[in-house]
mmCIF file of C-alpha atoms and ligand atoms in Angstrom:
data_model
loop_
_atom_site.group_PDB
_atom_site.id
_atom_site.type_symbol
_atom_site.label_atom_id
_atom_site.label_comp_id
_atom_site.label_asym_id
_atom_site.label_seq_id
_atom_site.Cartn_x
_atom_site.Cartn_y
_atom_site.Cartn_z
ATOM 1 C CA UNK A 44 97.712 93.339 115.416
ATOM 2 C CA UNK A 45 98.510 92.536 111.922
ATOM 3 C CA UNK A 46 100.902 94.947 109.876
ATOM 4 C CA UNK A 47 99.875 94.182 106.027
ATOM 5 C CA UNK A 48 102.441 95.659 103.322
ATOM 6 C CA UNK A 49 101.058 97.285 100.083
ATOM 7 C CA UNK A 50 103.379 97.679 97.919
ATOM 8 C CA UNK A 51 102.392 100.768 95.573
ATOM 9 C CA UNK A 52 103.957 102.287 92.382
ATOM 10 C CA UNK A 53 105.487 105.712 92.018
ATOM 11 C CA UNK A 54 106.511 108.058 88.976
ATOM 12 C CA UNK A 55 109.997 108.376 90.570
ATOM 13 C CA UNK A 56 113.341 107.078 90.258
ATOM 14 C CA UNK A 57 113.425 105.456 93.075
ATOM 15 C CA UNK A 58 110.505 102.861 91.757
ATOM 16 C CA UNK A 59 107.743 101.214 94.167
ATOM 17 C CA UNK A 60 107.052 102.756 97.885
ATOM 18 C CA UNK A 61 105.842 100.650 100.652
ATOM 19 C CA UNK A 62 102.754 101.758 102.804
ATOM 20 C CA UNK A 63 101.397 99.509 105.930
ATOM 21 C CA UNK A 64 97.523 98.686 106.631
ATOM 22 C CA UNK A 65 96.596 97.759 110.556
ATOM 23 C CA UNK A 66 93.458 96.234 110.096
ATOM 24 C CA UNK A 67 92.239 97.040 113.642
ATOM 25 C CA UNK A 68 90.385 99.775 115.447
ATOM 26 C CA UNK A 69 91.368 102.358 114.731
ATOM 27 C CA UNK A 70 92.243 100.861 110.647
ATOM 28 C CA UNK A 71 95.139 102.862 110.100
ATOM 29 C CA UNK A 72 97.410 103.339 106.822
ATOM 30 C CA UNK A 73 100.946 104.036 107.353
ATOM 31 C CA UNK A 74 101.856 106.487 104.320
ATOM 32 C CA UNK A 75 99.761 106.599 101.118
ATOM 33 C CA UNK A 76 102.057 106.660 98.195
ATOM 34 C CA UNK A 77 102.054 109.603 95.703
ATOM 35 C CA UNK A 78 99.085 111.460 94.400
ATOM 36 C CA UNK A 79 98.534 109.494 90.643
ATOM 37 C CA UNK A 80 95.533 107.445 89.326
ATOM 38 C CA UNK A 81 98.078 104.516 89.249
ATOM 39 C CA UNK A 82 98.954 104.191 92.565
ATOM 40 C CA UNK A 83 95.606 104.918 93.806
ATOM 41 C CA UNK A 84 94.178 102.357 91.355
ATOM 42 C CA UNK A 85 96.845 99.760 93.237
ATOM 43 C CA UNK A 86 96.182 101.400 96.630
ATOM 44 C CA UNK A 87 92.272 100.267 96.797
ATOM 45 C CA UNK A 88 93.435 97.095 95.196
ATOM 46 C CA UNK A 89 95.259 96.616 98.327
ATOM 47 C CA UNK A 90 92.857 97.142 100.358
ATOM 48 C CA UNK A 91 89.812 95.613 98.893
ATOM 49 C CA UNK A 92 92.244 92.514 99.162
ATOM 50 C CA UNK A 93 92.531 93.227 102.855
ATOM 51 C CA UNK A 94 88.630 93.135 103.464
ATOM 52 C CA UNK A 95 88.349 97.251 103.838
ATOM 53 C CA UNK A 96 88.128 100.355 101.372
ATOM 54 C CA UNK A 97 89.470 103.570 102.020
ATOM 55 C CA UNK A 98 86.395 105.076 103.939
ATOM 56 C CA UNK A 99 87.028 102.314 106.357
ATOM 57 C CA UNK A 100 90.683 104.451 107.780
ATOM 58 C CA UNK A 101 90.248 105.994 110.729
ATOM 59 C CA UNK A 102 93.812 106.850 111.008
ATOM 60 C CA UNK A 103 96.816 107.919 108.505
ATOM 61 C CA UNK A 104 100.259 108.381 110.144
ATOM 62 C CA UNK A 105 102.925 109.662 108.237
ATOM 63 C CA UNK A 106 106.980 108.462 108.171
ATOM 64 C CA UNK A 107 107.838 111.668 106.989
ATOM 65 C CA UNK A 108 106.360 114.594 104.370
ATOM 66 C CA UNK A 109 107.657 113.231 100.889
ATOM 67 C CA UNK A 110 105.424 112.713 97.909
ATOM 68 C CA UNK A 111 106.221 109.180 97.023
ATOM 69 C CA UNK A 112 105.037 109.038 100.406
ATOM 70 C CA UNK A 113 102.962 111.475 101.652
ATOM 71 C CA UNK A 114 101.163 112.462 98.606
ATOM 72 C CA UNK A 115 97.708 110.905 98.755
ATOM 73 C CA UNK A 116 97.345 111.821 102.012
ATOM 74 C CA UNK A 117 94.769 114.472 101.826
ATOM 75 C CA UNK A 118 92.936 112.371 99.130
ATOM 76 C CA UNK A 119 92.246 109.602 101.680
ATOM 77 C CA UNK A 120 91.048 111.699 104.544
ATOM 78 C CA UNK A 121 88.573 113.418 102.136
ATOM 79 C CA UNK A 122 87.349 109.940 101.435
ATOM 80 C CA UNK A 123 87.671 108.612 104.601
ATOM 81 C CA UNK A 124 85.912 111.570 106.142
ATOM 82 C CA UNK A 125 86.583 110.707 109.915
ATOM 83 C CA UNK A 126 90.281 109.999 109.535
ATOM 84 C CA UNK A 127 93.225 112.037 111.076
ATOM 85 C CA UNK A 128 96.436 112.415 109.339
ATOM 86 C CA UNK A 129 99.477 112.019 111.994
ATOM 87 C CA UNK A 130 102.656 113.967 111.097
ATOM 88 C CA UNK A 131 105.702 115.018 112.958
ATOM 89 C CA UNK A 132 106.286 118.849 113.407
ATOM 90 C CA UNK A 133 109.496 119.059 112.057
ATOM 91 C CA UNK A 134 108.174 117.719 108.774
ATOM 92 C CA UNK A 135 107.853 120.763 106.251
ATOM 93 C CA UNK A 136 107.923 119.331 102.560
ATOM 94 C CA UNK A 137 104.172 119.415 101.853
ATOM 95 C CA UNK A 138 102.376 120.884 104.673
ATOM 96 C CA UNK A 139 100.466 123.772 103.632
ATOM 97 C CA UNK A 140 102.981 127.208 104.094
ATOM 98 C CA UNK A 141 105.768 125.346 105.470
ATOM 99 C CA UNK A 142 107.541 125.185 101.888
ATOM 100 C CA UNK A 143 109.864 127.890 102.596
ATOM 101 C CA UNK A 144 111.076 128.586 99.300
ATOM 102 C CA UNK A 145 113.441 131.375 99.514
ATOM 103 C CA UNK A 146 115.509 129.383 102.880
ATOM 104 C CA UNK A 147 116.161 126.696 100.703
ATOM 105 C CA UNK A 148 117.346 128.534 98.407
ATOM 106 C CA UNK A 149 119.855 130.245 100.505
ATOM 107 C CA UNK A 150 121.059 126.963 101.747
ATOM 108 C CA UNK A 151 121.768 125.889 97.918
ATOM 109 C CA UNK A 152 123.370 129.070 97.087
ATOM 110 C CA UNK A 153 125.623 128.695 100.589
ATOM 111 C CA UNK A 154 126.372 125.336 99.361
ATOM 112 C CA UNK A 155 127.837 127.095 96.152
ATOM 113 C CA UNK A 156 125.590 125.741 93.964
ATOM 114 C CA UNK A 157 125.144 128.602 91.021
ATOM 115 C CA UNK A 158 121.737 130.301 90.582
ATOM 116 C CA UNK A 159 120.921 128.818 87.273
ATOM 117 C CA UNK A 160 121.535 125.570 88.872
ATOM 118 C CA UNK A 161 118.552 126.876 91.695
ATOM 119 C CA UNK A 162 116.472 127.509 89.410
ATOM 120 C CA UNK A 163 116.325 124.651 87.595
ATOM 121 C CA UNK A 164 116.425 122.124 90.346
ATOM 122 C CA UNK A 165 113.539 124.770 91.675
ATOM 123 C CA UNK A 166 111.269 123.964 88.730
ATOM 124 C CA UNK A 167 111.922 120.367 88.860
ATOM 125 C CA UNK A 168 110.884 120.539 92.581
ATOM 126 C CA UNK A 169 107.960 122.108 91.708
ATOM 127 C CA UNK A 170 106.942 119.752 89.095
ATOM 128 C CA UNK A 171 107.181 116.854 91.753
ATOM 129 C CA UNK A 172 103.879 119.011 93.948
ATOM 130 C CA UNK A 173 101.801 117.318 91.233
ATOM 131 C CA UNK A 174 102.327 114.181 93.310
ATOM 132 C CA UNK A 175 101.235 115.458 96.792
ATOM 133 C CA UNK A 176 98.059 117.585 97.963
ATOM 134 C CA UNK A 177 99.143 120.188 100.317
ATOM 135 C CA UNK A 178 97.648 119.139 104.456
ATOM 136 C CA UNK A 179 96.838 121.685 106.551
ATOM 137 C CA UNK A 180 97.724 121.990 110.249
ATOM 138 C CA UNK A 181 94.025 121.745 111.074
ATOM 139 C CA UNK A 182 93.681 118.295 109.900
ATOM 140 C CA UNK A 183 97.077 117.348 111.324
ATOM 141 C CA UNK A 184 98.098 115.860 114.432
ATOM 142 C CA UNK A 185 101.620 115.775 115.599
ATOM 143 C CA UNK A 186 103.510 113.064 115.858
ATOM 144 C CA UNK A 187 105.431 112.988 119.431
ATOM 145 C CA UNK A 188 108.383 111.101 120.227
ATOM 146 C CA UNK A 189 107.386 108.121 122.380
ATOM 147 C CA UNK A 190 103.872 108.602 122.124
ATOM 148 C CA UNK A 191 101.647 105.313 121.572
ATOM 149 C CA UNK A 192 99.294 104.815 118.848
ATOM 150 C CA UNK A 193 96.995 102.835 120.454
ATOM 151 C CA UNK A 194 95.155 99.717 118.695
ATOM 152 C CA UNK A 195 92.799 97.009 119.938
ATOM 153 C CA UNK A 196 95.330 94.491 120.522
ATOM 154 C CA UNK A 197 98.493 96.225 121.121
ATOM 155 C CA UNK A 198 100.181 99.337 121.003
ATOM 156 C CA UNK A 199 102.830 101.289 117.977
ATOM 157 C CA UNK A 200 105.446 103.619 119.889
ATOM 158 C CA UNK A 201 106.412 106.376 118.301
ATOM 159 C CA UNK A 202 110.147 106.805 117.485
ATOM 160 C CA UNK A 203 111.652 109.807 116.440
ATOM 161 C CA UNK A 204 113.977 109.207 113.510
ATOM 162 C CA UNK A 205 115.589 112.325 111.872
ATOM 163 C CA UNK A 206 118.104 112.372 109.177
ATOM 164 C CA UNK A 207 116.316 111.376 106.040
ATOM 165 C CA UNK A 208 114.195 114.071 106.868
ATOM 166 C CA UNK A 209 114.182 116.653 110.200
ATOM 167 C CA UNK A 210 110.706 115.292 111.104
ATOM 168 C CA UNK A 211 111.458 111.119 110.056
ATOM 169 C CA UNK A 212 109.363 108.857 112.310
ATOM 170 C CA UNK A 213 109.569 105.053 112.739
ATOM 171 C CA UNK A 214 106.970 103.090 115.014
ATOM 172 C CA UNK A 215 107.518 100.131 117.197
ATOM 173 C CA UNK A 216 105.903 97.190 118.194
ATOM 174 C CA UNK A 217 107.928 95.980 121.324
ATOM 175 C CA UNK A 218 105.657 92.892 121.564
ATOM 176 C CA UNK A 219 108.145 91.300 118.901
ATOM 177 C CA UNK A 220 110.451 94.253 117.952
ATOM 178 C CA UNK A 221 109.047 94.701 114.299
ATOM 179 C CA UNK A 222 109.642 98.300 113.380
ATOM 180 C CA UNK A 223 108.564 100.451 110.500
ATOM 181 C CA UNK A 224 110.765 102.995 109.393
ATOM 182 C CA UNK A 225 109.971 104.765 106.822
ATOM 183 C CA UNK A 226 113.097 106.151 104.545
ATOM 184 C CA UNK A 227 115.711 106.005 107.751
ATOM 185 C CA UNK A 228 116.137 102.032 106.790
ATOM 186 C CA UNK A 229 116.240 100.674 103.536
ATOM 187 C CA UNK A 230 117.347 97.184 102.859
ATOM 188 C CA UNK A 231 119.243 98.007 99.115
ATOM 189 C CA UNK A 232 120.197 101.651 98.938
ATOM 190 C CA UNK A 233 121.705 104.106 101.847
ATOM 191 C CA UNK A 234 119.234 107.096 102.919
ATOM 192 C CA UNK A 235 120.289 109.983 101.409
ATOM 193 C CA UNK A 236 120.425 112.900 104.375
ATOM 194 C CA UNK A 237 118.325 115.289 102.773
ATOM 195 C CA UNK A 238 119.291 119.001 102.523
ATOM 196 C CA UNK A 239 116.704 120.599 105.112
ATOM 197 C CA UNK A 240 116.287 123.806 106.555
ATOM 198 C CA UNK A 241 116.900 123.688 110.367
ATOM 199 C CA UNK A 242 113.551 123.255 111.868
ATOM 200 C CA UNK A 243 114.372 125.319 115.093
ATOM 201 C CA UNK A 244 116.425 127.858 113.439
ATOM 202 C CA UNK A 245 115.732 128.549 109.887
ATOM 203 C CA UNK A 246 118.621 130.389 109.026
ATOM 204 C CA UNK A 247 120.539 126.854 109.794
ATOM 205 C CA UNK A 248 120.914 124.370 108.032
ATOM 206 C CA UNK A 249 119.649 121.103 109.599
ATOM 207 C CA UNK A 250 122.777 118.392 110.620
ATOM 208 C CA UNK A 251 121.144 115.567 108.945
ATOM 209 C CA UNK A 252 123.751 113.130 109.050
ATOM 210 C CA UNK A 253 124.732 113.278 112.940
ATOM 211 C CA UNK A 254 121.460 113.545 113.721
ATOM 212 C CA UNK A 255 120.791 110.466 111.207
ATOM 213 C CA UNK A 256 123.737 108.316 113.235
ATOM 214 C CA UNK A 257 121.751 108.576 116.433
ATOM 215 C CA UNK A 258 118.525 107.640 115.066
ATOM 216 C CA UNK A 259 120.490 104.333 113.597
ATOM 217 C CA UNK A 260 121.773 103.803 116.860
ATOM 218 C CA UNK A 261 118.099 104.292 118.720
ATOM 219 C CA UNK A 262 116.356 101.662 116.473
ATOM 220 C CA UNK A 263 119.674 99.853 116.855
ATOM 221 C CA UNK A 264 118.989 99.797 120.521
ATOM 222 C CA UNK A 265 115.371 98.506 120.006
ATOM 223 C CA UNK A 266 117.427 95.245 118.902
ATOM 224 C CA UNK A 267 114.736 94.730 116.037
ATOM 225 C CA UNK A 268 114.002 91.402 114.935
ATOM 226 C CA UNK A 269 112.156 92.987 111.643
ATOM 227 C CA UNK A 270 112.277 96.506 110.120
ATOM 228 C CA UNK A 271 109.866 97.660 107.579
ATOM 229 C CA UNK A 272 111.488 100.245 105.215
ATOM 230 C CA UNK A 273 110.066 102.489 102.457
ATOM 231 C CA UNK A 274 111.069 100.717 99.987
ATOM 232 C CA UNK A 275 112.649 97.234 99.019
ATOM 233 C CA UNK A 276 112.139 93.950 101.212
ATOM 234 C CA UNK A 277 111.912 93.986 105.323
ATOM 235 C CA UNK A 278 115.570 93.644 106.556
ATOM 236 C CA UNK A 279 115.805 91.179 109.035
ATOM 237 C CA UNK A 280 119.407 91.430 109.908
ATOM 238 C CA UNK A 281 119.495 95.141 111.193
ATOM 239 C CA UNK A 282 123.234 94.539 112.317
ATOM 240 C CA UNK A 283 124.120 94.063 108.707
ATOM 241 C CA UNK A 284 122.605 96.836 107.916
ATOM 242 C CA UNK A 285 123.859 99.091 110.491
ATOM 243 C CA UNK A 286 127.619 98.038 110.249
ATOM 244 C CA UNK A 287 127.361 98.288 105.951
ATOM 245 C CA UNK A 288 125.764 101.872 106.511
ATOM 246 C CA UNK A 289 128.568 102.678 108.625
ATOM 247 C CA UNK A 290 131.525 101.461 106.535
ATOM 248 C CA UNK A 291 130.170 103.320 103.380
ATOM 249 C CA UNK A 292 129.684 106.344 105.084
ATOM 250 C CA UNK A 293 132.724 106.310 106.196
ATOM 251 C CA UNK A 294 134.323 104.952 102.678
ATOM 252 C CA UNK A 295 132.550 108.341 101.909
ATOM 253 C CA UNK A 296 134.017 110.432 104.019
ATOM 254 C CA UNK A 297 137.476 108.987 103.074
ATOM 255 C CA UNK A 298 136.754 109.979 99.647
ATOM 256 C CA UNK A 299 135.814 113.713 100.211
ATOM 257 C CA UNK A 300 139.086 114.205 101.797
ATOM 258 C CA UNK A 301 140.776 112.699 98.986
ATOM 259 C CA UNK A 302 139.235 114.739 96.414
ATOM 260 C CA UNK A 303 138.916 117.995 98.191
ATOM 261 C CA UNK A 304 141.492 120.513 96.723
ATOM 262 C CA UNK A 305 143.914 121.854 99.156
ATOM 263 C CA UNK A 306 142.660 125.115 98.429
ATOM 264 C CA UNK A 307 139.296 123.764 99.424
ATOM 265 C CA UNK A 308 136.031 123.636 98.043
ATOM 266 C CA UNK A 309 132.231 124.244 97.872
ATOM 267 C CA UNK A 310 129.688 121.271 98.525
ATOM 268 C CA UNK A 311 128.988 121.691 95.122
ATOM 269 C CA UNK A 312 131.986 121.194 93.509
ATOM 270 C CA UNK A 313 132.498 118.497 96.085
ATOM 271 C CA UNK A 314 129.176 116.677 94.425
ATOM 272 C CA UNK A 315 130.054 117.223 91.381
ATOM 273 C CA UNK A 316 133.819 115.624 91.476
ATOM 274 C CA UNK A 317 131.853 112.527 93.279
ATOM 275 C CA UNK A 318 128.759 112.426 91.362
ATOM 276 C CA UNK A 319 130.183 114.490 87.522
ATOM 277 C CA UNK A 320 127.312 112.227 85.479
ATOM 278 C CA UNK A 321 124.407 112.982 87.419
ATOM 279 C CA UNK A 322 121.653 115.384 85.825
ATOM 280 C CA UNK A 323 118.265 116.603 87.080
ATOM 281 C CA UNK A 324 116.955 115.836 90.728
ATOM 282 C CA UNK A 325 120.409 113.657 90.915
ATOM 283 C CA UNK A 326 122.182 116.557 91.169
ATOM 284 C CA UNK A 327 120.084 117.599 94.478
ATOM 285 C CA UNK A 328 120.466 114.857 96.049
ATOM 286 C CA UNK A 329 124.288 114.455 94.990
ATOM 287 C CA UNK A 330 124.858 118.193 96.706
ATOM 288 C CA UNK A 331 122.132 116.672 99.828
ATOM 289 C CA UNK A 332 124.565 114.055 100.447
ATOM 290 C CA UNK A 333 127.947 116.192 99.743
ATOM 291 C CA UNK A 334 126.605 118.689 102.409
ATOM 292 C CA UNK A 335 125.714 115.872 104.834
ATOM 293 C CA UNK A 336 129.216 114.485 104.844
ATOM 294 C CA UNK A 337 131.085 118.072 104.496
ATOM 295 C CA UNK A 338 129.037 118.928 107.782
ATOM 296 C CA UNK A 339 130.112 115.967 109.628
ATOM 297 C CA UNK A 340 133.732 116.294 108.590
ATOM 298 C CA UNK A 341 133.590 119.250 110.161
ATOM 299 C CA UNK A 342 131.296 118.203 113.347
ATOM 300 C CA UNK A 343 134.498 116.418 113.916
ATOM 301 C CA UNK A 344 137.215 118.840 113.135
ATOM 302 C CA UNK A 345 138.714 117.603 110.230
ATOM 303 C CA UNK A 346 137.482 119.597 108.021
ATOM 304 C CA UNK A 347 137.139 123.695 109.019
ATOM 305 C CA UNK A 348 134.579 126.008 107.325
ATOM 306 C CA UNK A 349 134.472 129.227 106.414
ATOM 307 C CA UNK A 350 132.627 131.722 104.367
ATOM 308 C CA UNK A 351 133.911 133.720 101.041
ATOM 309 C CA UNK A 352 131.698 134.991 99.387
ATOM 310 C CA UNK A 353 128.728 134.127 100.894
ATOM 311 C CA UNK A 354 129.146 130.602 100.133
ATOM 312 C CA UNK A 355 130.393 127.916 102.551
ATOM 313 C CA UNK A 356 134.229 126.577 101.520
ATOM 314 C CA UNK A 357 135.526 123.374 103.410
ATOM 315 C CA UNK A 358 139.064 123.563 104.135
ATOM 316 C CA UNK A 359 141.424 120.368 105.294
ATOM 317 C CA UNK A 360 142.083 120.533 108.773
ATOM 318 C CA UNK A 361 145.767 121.815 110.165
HETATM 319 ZN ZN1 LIG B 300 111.864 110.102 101.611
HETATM 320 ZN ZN1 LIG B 301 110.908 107.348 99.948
#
């Protein structure tokens, strides 16, 4: 059971985005890469180089709902005509209905970010749903935690890895402890805990970086020998990894307490005292990650919360 990288390119920041072939029954594609005549160009490239088209996919499985990832999705089905497109249920992002709009918007506004800043990080989110088609449930199958996607030759287990995203997914091969994971590992950059709506509660706000330290520790404990990110190279030395992430997140953490006034502060003006250059979708993710850490700071008491005026303020701990 042969995992084949195709490396693909995407209109965003962030540069190329991996997606994995199985050439085996069922031929499955591991994420798609965005919706553009580009990356599709590159995507049958990749394939006709592997011996198949895209009719030949019997399968698409998703690492999570973004459109540098998720976006041809529904393009490839259509084309493929027998294939299924495997998703977790937690993932919302670009499932048909599930962009809830007006609960992400109270999360920003919690996070004290001021409404024209909504609105404008609103219409650049909406200019990135060029890149993705919209799946509906129908043509969906969840993704379940420990679940095998069966091939010919061997077996992928399911692994549920939120953080990144609420519904994040790696897969395992425990034949030789090669993993594919999606956004939660990334050989050059750290994941950035993505501000989500709770996917239980939807007046919550999800805790993506706790629950993003036990999904590092659960593919820790799968003691892989390989790990297939996203984007970037394979990391072979997952300790590395795992011991850098957790020295920079807590270099971090560190930092917030450093910087946060005594009289405290929003996630906002936490982000932007960390991050003051950042413009555009940078400014998202700079209040994503500002929220992640602010949350965890206060999972473990040393920051408190509390509410004034409808927005969240994080307070130094007595
Ligand atoms: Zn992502
Ligand atoms: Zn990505």
């Amino acid at each position: 059971m042969k995992i084949i990288p195709i490396t693909l390119p995407t209109p965003f920041y962030i540069g190329s985005v991996n997606v994995y072939l199985i050439k085996e029954d069922p031929i499955t594609l591991i994420d798609t890469g965005p919706k553009s005549k580009e990356t599709v160009d590159v995507l049958r490239a990749g394939l006709r180089n592997a011996g198949i088209s895209i009719s030949d996919i019997r399968r698409i499985v998703l690492t999570h709902a973004h459109e540098d990832h998720c976006g041809l999705a529904r393009a490839v089905r259509d084309e493929a005509k027998e294939a299924r497109v495997f998703v977790h249920g937690w993932e919302t992002g670009h499932r048909a209905g599930r962009l809830e709009y007006e609960e992400h918007r109270q999360l920003l506004l919690r996070a004290g970010v001021p409404s024209d800043e909504v609105e404008a990080m609103r219409k650049l989110y909406n200019n990135f749903r060029q890149y993705a088609d919209a799946l509906d449930d129908e043509h969906c199958t969840e993704l379940i935690d420990e679940a095998e996607l069966e091939f010919e030759s061997g077996v992928l287990q399911v692994i549920h890895t939120p953080g990144h995203t609420p519904g994040s997914c790696s897969f395992v091969r425990h034949a030789d402890r090669t993993v594919i994971a999606g956004d939660c590992v990334l050989k050059r950059i750290t994941p950035n805990p993505i501000l989500s709506v709770d996917p239980i509660d939807h007046s919550l706000r999800f805790k993506s970086l706790a629950e993003y330290l036990v999904s590092l520790a659960r593919v820790r404990s799968l003691a892989p020998t390989l790990v297939f990110g996203g984007h970037g190279e394979p990391v072979r030395d997952f300790e590395e990894l795992f011991t850098r992430y957790l020295r920079s997140m807590r270099e971090r953490q560190a930092q917030i307490l450093r910087l946060l006034p005594d009289n405290g502060g929003t996630a906002w003006e936490v982000s932007r005292a960390l991050f003051p250059d950042t413009d555009d979708v940078h400014r998202f993710l700079a209040v994503s990650e500002s929220v992640a850490h602010l949350d965890y700071l206060n999972l473990e008491n040393k920051l408190a919360l509390e509410i004034s005026d409808e927005r969240e303020i994080y307070r130094k701990a007595d």
